[in-house]
Short mmCIF file of C-alpha atoms in Angstrom, two decimals:
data_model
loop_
_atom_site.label_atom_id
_atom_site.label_comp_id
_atom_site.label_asym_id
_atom_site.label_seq_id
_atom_site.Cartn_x
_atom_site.Cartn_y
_atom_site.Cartn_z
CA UNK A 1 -27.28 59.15 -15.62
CA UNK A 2 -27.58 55.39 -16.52
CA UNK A 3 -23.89 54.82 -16.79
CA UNK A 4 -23.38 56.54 -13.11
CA UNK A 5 -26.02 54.63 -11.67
CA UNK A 6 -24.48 51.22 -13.40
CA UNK A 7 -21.48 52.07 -12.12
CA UNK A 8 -22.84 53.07 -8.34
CA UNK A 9 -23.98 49.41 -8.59
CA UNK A 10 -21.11 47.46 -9.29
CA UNK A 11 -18.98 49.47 -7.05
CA UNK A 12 -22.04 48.40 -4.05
CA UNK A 13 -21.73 44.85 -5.39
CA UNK A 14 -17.58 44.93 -5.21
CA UNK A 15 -18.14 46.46 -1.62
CA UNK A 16 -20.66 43.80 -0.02
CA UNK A 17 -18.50 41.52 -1.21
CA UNK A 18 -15.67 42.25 0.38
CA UNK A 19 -17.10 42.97 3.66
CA UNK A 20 -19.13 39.39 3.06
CA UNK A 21 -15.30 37.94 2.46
CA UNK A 22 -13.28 39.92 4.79
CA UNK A 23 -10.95 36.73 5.04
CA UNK A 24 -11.10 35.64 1.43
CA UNK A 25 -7.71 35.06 -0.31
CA UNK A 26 -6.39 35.30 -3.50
CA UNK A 27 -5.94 31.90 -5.42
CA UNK A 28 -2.63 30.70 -4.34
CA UNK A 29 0.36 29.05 -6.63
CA UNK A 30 1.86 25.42 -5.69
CA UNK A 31 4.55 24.06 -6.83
CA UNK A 32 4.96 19.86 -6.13
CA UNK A 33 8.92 19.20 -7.18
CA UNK A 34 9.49 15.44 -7.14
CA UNK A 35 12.95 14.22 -5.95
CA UNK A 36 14.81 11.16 -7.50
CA UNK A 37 16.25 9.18 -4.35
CA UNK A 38 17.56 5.81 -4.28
CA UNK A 39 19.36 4.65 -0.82
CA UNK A 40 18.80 7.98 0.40
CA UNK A 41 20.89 10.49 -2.25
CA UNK A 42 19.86 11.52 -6.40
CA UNK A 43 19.83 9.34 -8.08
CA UNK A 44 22.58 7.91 -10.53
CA UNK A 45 22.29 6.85 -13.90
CA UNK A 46 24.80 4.65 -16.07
CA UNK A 47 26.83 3.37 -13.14
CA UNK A 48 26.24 -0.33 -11.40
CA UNK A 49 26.12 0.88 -8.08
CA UNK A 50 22.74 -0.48 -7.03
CA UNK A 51 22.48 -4.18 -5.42
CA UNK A 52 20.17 -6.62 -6.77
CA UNK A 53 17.20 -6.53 -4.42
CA UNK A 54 16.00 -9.82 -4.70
CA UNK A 55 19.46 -11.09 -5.91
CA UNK A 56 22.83 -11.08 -6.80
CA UNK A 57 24.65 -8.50 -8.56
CA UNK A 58 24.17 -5.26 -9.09
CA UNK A 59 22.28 -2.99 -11.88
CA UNK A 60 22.61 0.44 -13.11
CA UNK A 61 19.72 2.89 -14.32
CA UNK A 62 19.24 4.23 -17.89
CA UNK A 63 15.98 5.55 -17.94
CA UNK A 64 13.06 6.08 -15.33
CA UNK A 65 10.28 7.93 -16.22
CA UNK A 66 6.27 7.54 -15.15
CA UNK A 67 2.98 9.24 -16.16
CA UNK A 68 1.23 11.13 -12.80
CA UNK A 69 -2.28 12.32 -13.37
CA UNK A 70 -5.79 13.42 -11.57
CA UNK A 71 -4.00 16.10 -9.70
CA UNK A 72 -5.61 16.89 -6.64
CA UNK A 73 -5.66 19.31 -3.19
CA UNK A 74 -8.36 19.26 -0.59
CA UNK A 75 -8.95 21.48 2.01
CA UNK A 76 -11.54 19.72 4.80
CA UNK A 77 -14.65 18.80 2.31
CA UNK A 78 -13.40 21.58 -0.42
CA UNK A 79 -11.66 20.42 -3.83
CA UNK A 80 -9.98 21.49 -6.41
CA UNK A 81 -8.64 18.81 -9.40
CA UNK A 82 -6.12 20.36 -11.86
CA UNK A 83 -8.02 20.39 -15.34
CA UNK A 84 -6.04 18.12 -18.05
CA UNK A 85 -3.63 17.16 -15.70
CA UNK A 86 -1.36 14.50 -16.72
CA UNK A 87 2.61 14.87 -16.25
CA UNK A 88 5.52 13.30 -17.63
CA UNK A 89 7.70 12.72 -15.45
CA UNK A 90 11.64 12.19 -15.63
CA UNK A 91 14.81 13.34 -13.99
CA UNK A 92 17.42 12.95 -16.02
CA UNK A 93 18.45 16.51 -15.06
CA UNK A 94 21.36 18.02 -13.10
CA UNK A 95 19.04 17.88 -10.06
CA UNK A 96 17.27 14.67 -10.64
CA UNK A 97 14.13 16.14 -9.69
CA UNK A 98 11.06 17.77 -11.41
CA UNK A 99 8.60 20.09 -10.61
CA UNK A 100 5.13 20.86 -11.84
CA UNK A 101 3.57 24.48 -10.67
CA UNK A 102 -0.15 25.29 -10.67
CA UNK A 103 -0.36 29.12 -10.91
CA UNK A 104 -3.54 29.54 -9.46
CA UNK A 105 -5.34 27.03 -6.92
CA UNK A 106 -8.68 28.60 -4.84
CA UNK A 107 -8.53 27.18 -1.60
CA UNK A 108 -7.38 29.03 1.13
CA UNK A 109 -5.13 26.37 2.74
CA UNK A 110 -4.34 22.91 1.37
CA UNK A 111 -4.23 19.64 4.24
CA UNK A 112 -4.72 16.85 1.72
CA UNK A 113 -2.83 16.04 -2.56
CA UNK A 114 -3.89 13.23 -4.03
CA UNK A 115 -2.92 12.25 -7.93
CA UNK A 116 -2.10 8.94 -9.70
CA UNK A 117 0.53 7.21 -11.31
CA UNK A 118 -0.04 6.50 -14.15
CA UNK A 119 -3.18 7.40 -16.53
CA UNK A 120 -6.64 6.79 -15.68
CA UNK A 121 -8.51 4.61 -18.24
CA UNK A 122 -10.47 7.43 -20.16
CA UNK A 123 -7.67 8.82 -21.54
CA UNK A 124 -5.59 5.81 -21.69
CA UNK A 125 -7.88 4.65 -23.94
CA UNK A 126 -7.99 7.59 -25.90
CA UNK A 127 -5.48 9.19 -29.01
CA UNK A 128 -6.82 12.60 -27.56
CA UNK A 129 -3.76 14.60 -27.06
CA UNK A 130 -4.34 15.76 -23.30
CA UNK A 131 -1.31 17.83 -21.28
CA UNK A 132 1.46 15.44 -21.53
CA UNK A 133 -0.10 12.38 -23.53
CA UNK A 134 0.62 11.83 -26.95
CA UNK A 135 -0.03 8.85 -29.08
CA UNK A 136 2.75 9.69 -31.02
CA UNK A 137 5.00 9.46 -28.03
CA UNK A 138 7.78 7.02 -27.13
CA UNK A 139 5.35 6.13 -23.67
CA UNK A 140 2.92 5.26 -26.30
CA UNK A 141 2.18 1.12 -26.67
CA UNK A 142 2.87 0.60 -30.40
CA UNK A 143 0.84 -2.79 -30.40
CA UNK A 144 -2.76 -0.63 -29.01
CA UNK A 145 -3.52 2.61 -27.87
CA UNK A 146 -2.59 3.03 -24.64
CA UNK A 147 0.60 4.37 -22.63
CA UNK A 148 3.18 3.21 -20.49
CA UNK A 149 2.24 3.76 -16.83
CA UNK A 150 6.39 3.61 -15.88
CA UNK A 151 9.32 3.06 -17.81
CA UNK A 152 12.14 1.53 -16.30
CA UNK A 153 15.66 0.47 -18.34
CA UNK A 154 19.26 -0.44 -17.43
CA UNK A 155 21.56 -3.15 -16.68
CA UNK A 156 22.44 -5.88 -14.55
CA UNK A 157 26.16 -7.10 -13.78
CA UNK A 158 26.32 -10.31 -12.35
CA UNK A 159 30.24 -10.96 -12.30
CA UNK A 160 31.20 -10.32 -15.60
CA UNK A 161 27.99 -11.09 -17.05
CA UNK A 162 25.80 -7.66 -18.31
CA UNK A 163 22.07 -8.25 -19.04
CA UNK A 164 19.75 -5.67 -20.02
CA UNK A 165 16.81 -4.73 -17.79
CA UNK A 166 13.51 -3.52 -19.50
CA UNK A 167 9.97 -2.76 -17.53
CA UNK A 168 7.17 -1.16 -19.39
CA UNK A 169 4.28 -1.01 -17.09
CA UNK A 170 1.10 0.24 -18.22
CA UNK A 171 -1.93 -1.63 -18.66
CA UNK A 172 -4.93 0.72 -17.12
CA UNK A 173 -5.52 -1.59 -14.00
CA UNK A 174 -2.29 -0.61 -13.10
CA UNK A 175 -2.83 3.05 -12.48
CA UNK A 176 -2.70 3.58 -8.66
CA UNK A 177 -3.46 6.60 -6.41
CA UNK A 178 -1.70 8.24 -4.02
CA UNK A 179 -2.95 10.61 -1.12
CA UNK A 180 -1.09 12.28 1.20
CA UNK A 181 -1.78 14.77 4.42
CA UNK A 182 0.06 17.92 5.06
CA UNK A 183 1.18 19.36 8.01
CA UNK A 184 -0.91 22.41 9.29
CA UNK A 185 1.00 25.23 7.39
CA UNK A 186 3.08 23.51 5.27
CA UNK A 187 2.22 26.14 2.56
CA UNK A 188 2.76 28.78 4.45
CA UNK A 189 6.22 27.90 5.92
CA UNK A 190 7.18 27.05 2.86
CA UNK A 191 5.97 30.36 0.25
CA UNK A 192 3.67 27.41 -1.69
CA UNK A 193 6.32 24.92 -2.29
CA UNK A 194 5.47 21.12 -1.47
CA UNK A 195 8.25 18.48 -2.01
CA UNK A 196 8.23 14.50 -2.79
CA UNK A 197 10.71 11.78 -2.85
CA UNK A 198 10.58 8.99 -5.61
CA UNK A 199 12.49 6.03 -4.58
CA UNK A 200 13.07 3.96 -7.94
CA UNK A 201 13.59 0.95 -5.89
CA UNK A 202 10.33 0.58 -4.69
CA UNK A 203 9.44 -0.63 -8.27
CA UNK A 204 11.42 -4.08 -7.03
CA UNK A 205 11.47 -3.90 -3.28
CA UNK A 206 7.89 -3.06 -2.07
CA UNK A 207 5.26 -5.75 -1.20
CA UNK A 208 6.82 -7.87 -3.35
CA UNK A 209 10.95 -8.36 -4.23
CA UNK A 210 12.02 -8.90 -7.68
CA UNK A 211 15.43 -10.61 -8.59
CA UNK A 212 16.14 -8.97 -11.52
CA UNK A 213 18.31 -11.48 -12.72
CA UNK A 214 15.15 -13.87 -12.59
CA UNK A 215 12.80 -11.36 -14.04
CA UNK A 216 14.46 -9.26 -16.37
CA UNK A 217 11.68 -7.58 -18.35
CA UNK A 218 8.13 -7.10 -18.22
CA UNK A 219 5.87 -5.72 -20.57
CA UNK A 220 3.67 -7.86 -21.41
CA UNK A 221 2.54 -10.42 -18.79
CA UNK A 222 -0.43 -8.90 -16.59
CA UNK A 223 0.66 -10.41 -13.58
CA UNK A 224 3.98 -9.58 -13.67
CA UNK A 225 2.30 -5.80 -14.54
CA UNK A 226 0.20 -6.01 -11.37
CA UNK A 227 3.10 -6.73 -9.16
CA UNK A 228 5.25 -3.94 -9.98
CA UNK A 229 2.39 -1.76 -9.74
CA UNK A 230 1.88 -2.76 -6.53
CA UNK A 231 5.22 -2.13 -5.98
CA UNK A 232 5.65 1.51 -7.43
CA UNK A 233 2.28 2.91 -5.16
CA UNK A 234 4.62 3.01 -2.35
CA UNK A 235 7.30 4.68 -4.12
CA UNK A 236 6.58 8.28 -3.78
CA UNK A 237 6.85 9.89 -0.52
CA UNK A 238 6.47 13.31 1.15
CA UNK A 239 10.10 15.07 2.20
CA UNK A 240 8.61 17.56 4.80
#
């Protein structure tokens, strides 16, 4: 008689519920795939066929990569921030894109993602092993703990002359957040799906233009950090 009546209760708790939440959904999966653009198609790798921006010649890409962390959707005042969220990201993949999926996010709708790139200075201060940091990594610093924000290598050909090109940003003043607004039923048009451009250019043609052939590298200097940081907040942009 004590189970029934335990069990009469939980099915009257089930059932107020759901007439409390007629319109309450099931926590919905969102995929964000990144897209590697430069001038408007994927992006290339090992081939000089990008100009100088704030020079002459013209430079080819061997490796782009970036840390994006603090994963976050808002819907009006409501929040939800992806637990241990920090992503590698990289696209040296047939598609030159890459995707990170959250199975289960409970909001109803989503009008606002916000995340940063790079890592915020808790962890970048930490040798915790968190999603994608590692201190054993090659985005590790191997002078103090601490990551690289963005990693950027290649070449520049100026004539016959071939340099190499090296930028390690990462010092934790130069994380910087994005935020972006969604269209009223972006989800829904698109079954959950949300999709972002990266423009690896940005990192030298944003606020401020970089000759390459001037600046080569920069790991090390703190202003030269800032600027590119600067630079590579504007680099990410929505597709819809």
């Amino acid at each position: 008689m004590r189970f029934f009546l335990g069990m009469l209760a939980g099915a009257i708790v089930i059932i107020g519920w759901v007439v409390l939440n007629p319109g309450q959904k099931k926590p919905m999966p969102i995929t964000i795939t990144f897209h590697a653009e430069m001038e408007g198609e994927p992006l290339v790798y090992d081939q000089f066929v990008y100009d100088n921006p704030g020079g002459t010649g013209q430079f080819r890409v061997r490796d782009f990569r970036f840390y994006l962390s603090n994963l976050s959707f808002g819907q009006g005042d409501q929040t939800f921030a992806e637990p241990e969220s920090y992503h590698l990201l990289r696209f040296d993949n047939a598609d030159k894109t890459h995707s990170i999926t959250l199975p289960e996010v409970p909001l109803t709708s989503i009008d606002t993602v916000r995340f940063l790139i790079g890592v915020d200075p808790a962890a970048n201060e930490s040798i915790d092993v968190r999603g994608d940091l590692d201190p054993n990594s090659q985005m590790a610093w191997n002078w103090e703990v601490g990551y690289k924000f963005v990693v950027f290598e290649g070449a520049l050909q100026v004539d016959q002359d071939v340099s190499p090109l090296v930028y390690h940003v990462g010092f934790s003043e130069n994380a910087r957040e994005v935020a972006f607004s969604l269209p009223a039923d972006v989800l829904t048009e698109t079954n959950g799906q949300i999709h972002l451009t990266v423009d690896p250019t940005k990192l030298f043609d944003g606020i401020a233009r970089v000759d390459m052939q001037a600046l080569p590298s920069v790991k090390f200097n703190r202003s030269d950090a800032a600027m590119l940081a600067n630079n590579y907040a504007t680099m990410i942009a929505p597709a819809f």
